[in-house]
Coordinates of C-alpha atoms in Angstrom, one line a residue:
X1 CA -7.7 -11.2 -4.3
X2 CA -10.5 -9.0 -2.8
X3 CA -10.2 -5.5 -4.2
X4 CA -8.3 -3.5 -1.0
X5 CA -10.1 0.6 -0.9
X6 CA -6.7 1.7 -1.3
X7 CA -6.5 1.1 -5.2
X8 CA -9.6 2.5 -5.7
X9 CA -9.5 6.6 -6.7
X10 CA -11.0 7.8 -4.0
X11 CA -10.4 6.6 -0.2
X12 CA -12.8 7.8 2.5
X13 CA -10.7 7.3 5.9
X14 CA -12.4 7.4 9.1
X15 CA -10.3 7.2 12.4
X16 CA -11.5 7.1 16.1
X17 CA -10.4 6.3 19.8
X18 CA -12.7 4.6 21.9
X19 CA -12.3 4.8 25.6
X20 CA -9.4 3.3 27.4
X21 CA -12.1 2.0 30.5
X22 CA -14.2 -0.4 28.4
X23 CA -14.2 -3.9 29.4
X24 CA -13.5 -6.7 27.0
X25 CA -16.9 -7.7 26.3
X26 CA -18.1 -4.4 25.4
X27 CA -14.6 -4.2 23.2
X28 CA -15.5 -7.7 21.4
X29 CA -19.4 -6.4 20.8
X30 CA -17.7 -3.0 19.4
X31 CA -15.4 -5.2 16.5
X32 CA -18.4 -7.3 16.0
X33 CA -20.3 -4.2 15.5
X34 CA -18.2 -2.1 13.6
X35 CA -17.4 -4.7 11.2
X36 CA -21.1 -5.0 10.2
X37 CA -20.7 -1.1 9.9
X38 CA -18.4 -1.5 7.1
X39 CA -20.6 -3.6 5.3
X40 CA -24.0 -1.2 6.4
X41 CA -21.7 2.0 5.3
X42 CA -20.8 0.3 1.6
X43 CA -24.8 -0.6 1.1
X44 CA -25.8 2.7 1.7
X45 CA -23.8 5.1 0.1
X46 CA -23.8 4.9 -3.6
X47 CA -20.3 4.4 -5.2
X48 CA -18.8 3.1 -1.8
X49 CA -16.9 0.0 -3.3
X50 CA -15.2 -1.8 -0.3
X51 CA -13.9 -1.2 3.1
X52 CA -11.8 -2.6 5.5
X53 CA -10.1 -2.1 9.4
X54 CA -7.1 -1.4 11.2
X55 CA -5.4 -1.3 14.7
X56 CA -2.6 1.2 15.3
X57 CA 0.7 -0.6 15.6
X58 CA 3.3 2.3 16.2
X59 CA 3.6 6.2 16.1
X60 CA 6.8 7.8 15.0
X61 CA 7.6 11.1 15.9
X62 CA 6.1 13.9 16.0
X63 CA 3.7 12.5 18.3
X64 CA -0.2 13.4 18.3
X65 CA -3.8 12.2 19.1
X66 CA -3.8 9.6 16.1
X67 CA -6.5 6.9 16.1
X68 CA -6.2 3.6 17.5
X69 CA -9.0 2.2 15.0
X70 CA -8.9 3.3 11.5
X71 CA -11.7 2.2 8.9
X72 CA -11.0 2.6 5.1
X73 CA -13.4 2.3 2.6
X74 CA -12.9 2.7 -1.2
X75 CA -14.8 4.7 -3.8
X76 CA -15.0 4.2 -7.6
X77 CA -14.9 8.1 -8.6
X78 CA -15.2 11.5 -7.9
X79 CA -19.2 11.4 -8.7
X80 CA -19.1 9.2 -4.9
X81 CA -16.7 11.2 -3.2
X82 CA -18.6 14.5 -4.5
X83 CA -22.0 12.8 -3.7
X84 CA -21.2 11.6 -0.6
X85 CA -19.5 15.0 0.9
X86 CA -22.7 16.9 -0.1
X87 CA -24.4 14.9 1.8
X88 CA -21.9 14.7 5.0
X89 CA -22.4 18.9 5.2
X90 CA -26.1 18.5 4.4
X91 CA -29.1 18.5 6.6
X92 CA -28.9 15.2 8.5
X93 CA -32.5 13.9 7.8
X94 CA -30.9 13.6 4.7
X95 CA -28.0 10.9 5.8
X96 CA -28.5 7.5 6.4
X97 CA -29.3 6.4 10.3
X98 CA -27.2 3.7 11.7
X99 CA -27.7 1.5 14.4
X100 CA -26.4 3.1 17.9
X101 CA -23.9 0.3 19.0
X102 CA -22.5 -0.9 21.8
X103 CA -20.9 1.1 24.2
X104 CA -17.8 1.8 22.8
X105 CA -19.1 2.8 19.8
X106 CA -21.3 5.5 21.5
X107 CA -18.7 6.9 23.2
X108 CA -15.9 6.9 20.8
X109 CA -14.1 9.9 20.0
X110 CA -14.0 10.6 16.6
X111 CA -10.2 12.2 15.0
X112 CA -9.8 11.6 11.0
X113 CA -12.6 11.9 8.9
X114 CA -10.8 12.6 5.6
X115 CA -11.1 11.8 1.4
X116 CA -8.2 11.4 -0.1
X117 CA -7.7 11.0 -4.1
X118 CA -5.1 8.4 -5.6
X119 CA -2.4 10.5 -7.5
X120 CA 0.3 7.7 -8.2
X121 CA 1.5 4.2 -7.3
X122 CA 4.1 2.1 -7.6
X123 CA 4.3 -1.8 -7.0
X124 CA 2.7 -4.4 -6.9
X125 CA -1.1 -5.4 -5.6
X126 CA -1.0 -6.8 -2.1
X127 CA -3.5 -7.9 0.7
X128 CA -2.1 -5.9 2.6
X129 CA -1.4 -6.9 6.6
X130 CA 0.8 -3.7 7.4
X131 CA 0.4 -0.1 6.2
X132 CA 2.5 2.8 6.8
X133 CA 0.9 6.0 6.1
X134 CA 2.8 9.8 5.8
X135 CA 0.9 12.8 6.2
X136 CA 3.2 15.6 4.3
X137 CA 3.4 19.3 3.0
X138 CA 6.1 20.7 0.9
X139 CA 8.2 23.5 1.8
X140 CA 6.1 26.4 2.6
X141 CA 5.3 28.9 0.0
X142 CA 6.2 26.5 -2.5
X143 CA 5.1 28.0 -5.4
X144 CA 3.8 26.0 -8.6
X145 CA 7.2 25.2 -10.3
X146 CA 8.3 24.0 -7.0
X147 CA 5.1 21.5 -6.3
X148 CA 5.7 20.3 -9.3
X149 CA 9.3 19.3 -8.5
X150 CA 8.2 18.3 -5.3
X151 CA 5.3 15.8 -6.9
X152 CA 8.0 14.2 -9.5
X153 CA 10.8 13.4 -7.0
X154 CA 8.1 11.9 -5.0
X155 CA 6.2 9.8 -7.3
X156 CA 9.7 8.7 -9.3
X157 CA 12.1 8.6 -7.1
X158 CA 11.2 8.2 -3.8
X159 CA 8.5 6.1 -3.5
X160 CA 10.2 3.3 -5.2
X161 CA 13.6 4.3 -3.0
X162 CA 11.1 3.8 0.3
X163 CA 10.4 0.2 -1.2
X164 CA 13.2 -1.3 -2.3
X165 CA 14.8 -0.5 1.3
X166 CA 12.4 -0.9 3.4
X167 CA 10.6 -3.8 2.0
X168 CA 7.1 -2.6 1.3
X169 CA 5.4 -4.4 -1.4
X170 CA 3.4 -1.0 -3.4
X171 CA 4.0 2.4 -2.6
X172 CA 0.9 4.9 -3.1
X173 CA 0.7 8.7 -3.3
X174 CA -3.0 10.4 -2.1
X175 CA -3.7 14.2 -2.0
X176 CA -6.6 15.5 0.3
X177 CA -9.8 15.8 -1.9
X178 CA -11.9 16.9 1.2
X179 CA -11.5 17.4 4.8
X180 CA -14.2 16.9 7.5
X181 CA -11.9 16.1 10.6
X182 CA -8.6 16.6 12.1
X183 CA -6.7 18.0 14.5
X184 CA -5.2 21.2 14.3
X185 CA -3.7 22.5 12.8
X186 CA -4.7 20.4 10.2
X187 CA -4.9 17.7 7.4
X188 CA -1.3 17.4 5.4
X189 CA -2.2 18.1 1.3
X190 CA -0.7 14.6 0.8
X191 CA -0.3 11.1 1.9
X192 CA 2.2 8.7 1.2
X193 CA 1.0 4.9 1.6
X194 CA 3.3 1.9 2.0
X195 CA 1.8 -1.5 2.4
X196 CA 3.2 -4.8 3.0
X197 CA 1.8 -8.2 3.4
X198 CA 3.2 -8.3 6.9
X199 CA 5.4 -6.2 8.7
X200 CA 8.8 -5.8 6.5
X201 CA 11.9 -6.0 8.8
X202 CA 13.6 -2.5 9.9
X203 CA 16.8 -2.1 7.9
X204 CA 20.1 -1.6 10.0
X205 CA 21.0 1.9 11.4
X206 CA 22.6 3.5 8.1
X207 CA 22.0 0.8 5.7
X208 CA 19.6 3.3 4.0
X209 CA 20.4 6.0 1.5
X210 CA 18.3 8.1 0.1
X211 CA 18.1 10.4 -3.0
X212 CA 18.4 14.4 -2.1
X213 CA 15.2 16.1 -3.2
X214 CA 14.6 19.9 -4.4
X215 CA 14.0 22.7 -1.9
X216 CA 10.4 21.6 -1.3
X217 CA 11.5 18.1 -0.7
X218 CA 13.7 18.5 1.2
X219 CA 11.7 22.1 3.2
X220 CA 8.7 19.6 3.9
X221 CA 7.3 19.3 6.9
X222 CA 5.7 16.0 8.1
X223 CA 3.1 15.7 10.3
X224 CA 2.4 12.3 11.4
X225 CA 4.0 8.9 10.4
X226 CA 1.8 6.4 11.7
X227 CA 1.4 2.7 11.2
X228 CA -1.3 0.2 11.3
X229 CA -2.5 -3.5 10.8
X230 CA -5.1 -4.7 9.2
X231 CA -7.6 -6.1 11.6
X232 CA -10.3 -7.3 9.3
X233 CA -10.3 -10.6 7.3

């Protein structure tokens, strides 16, 4: 199975909108050119291990600007991730040139451009066709005692809850290493990741229970839950 970026460490995740107007051509030259980009973005940054695409497939609430297109590449350390945002807030003639694009590309709008670090996991490896992802905080002024509640009821006990009931195949947990771009007010400190080979049926209305957390479980505040599908082959 090809090595998917989110078991790797470090996860660079780029998402953008492209403009609603574009006609299909221009919208089949943009997949055809942004899927070379993955490959072009890997070759030239050192440490950049794999990547791969998806389509949004549903919002939940709250609602927000959250990408349509989401690209995902994988890292093999902090050395990359530390490497590469050096060079991100450098002087530009230092970063690598890309080709232009097609029209879409040129006049996409870009909204995430994020690094997040694997923390934990749970599950099993998967090709994954359907991910969910969770941007979260903890209760505010949370001190440390209290993060550190909130990280072992997540990694322990929720996470696998989340899969057995809703039929996800692994469960991740990602805190943000570095943000570039987000909208306000905003990246979340972490993200919860649930991927599936294909979309896992929706359980009944209240045929799910769910472990009680401590106060900054159950104080947190969630941004976004967001899901997509996997778009490259």
């Amino acid at each position: 199975m090809t090595l998917s970026p989110w078991s790797c460490s470090f996860v660079y995740a780029v998402g953008i909108n492209t403009p609603p107007d574009e006609p299909p051509h221009e919208m089949a030259a943009f997949h055809e050119f942004y899927d070379a980009h993955l490959g072009d973005v890997v070759a030239r940054n050192p440490g950049f291990v794999c990547a791969e695409r998806y389509e949004l497939a549903q919002v939940d609430p709250p609602p927000g600007p959250w990408p349509r297109w989401l690209a995902v590449y994988g890292l093999d350390g902090e050395e990359a991730a530390r490497r590469f945002a050096e060079q991100v807030t450098g002087p530009p003639e230092e970063r690598p040139v890309y080709p232009p694009g097609p029209s879409p590309w040129r006049r996409m709008e870009p909204v995430w451009r994020l690094i997040w670090q694997r923390t934990a996991w749970t599950g099993r490896d998967v090709s994954a066709g359907r991910v969910a992802l969770i941007g979260i905080d903890p209760a505010a002024e949370s001190g440390e005692r209290e993060i550190a509640d909130f990280d072992d009821f997540y990694t322990r006990v929720h996470l696998p809850e989340i899969i057995a009931a809703f039929g996800y195949d692994r469960g991740s947990r990602f805190e943000r290493w570095r943000e570039f771009r987000h909208p306000e007010p905003g990246c979340p400190a972490y993200l919860a990741l649930y991927e599936a080979e294909a979309a896992p049926p929706v359980p009944a209305p209240g045929t799910v229970s769910l472990t009680p957390g401590p106060p900054a479980w159950e104080g947190r505040t969630v941004s976004w839950r967001v899901k997509y599908d996997r778009i490259t082959k």
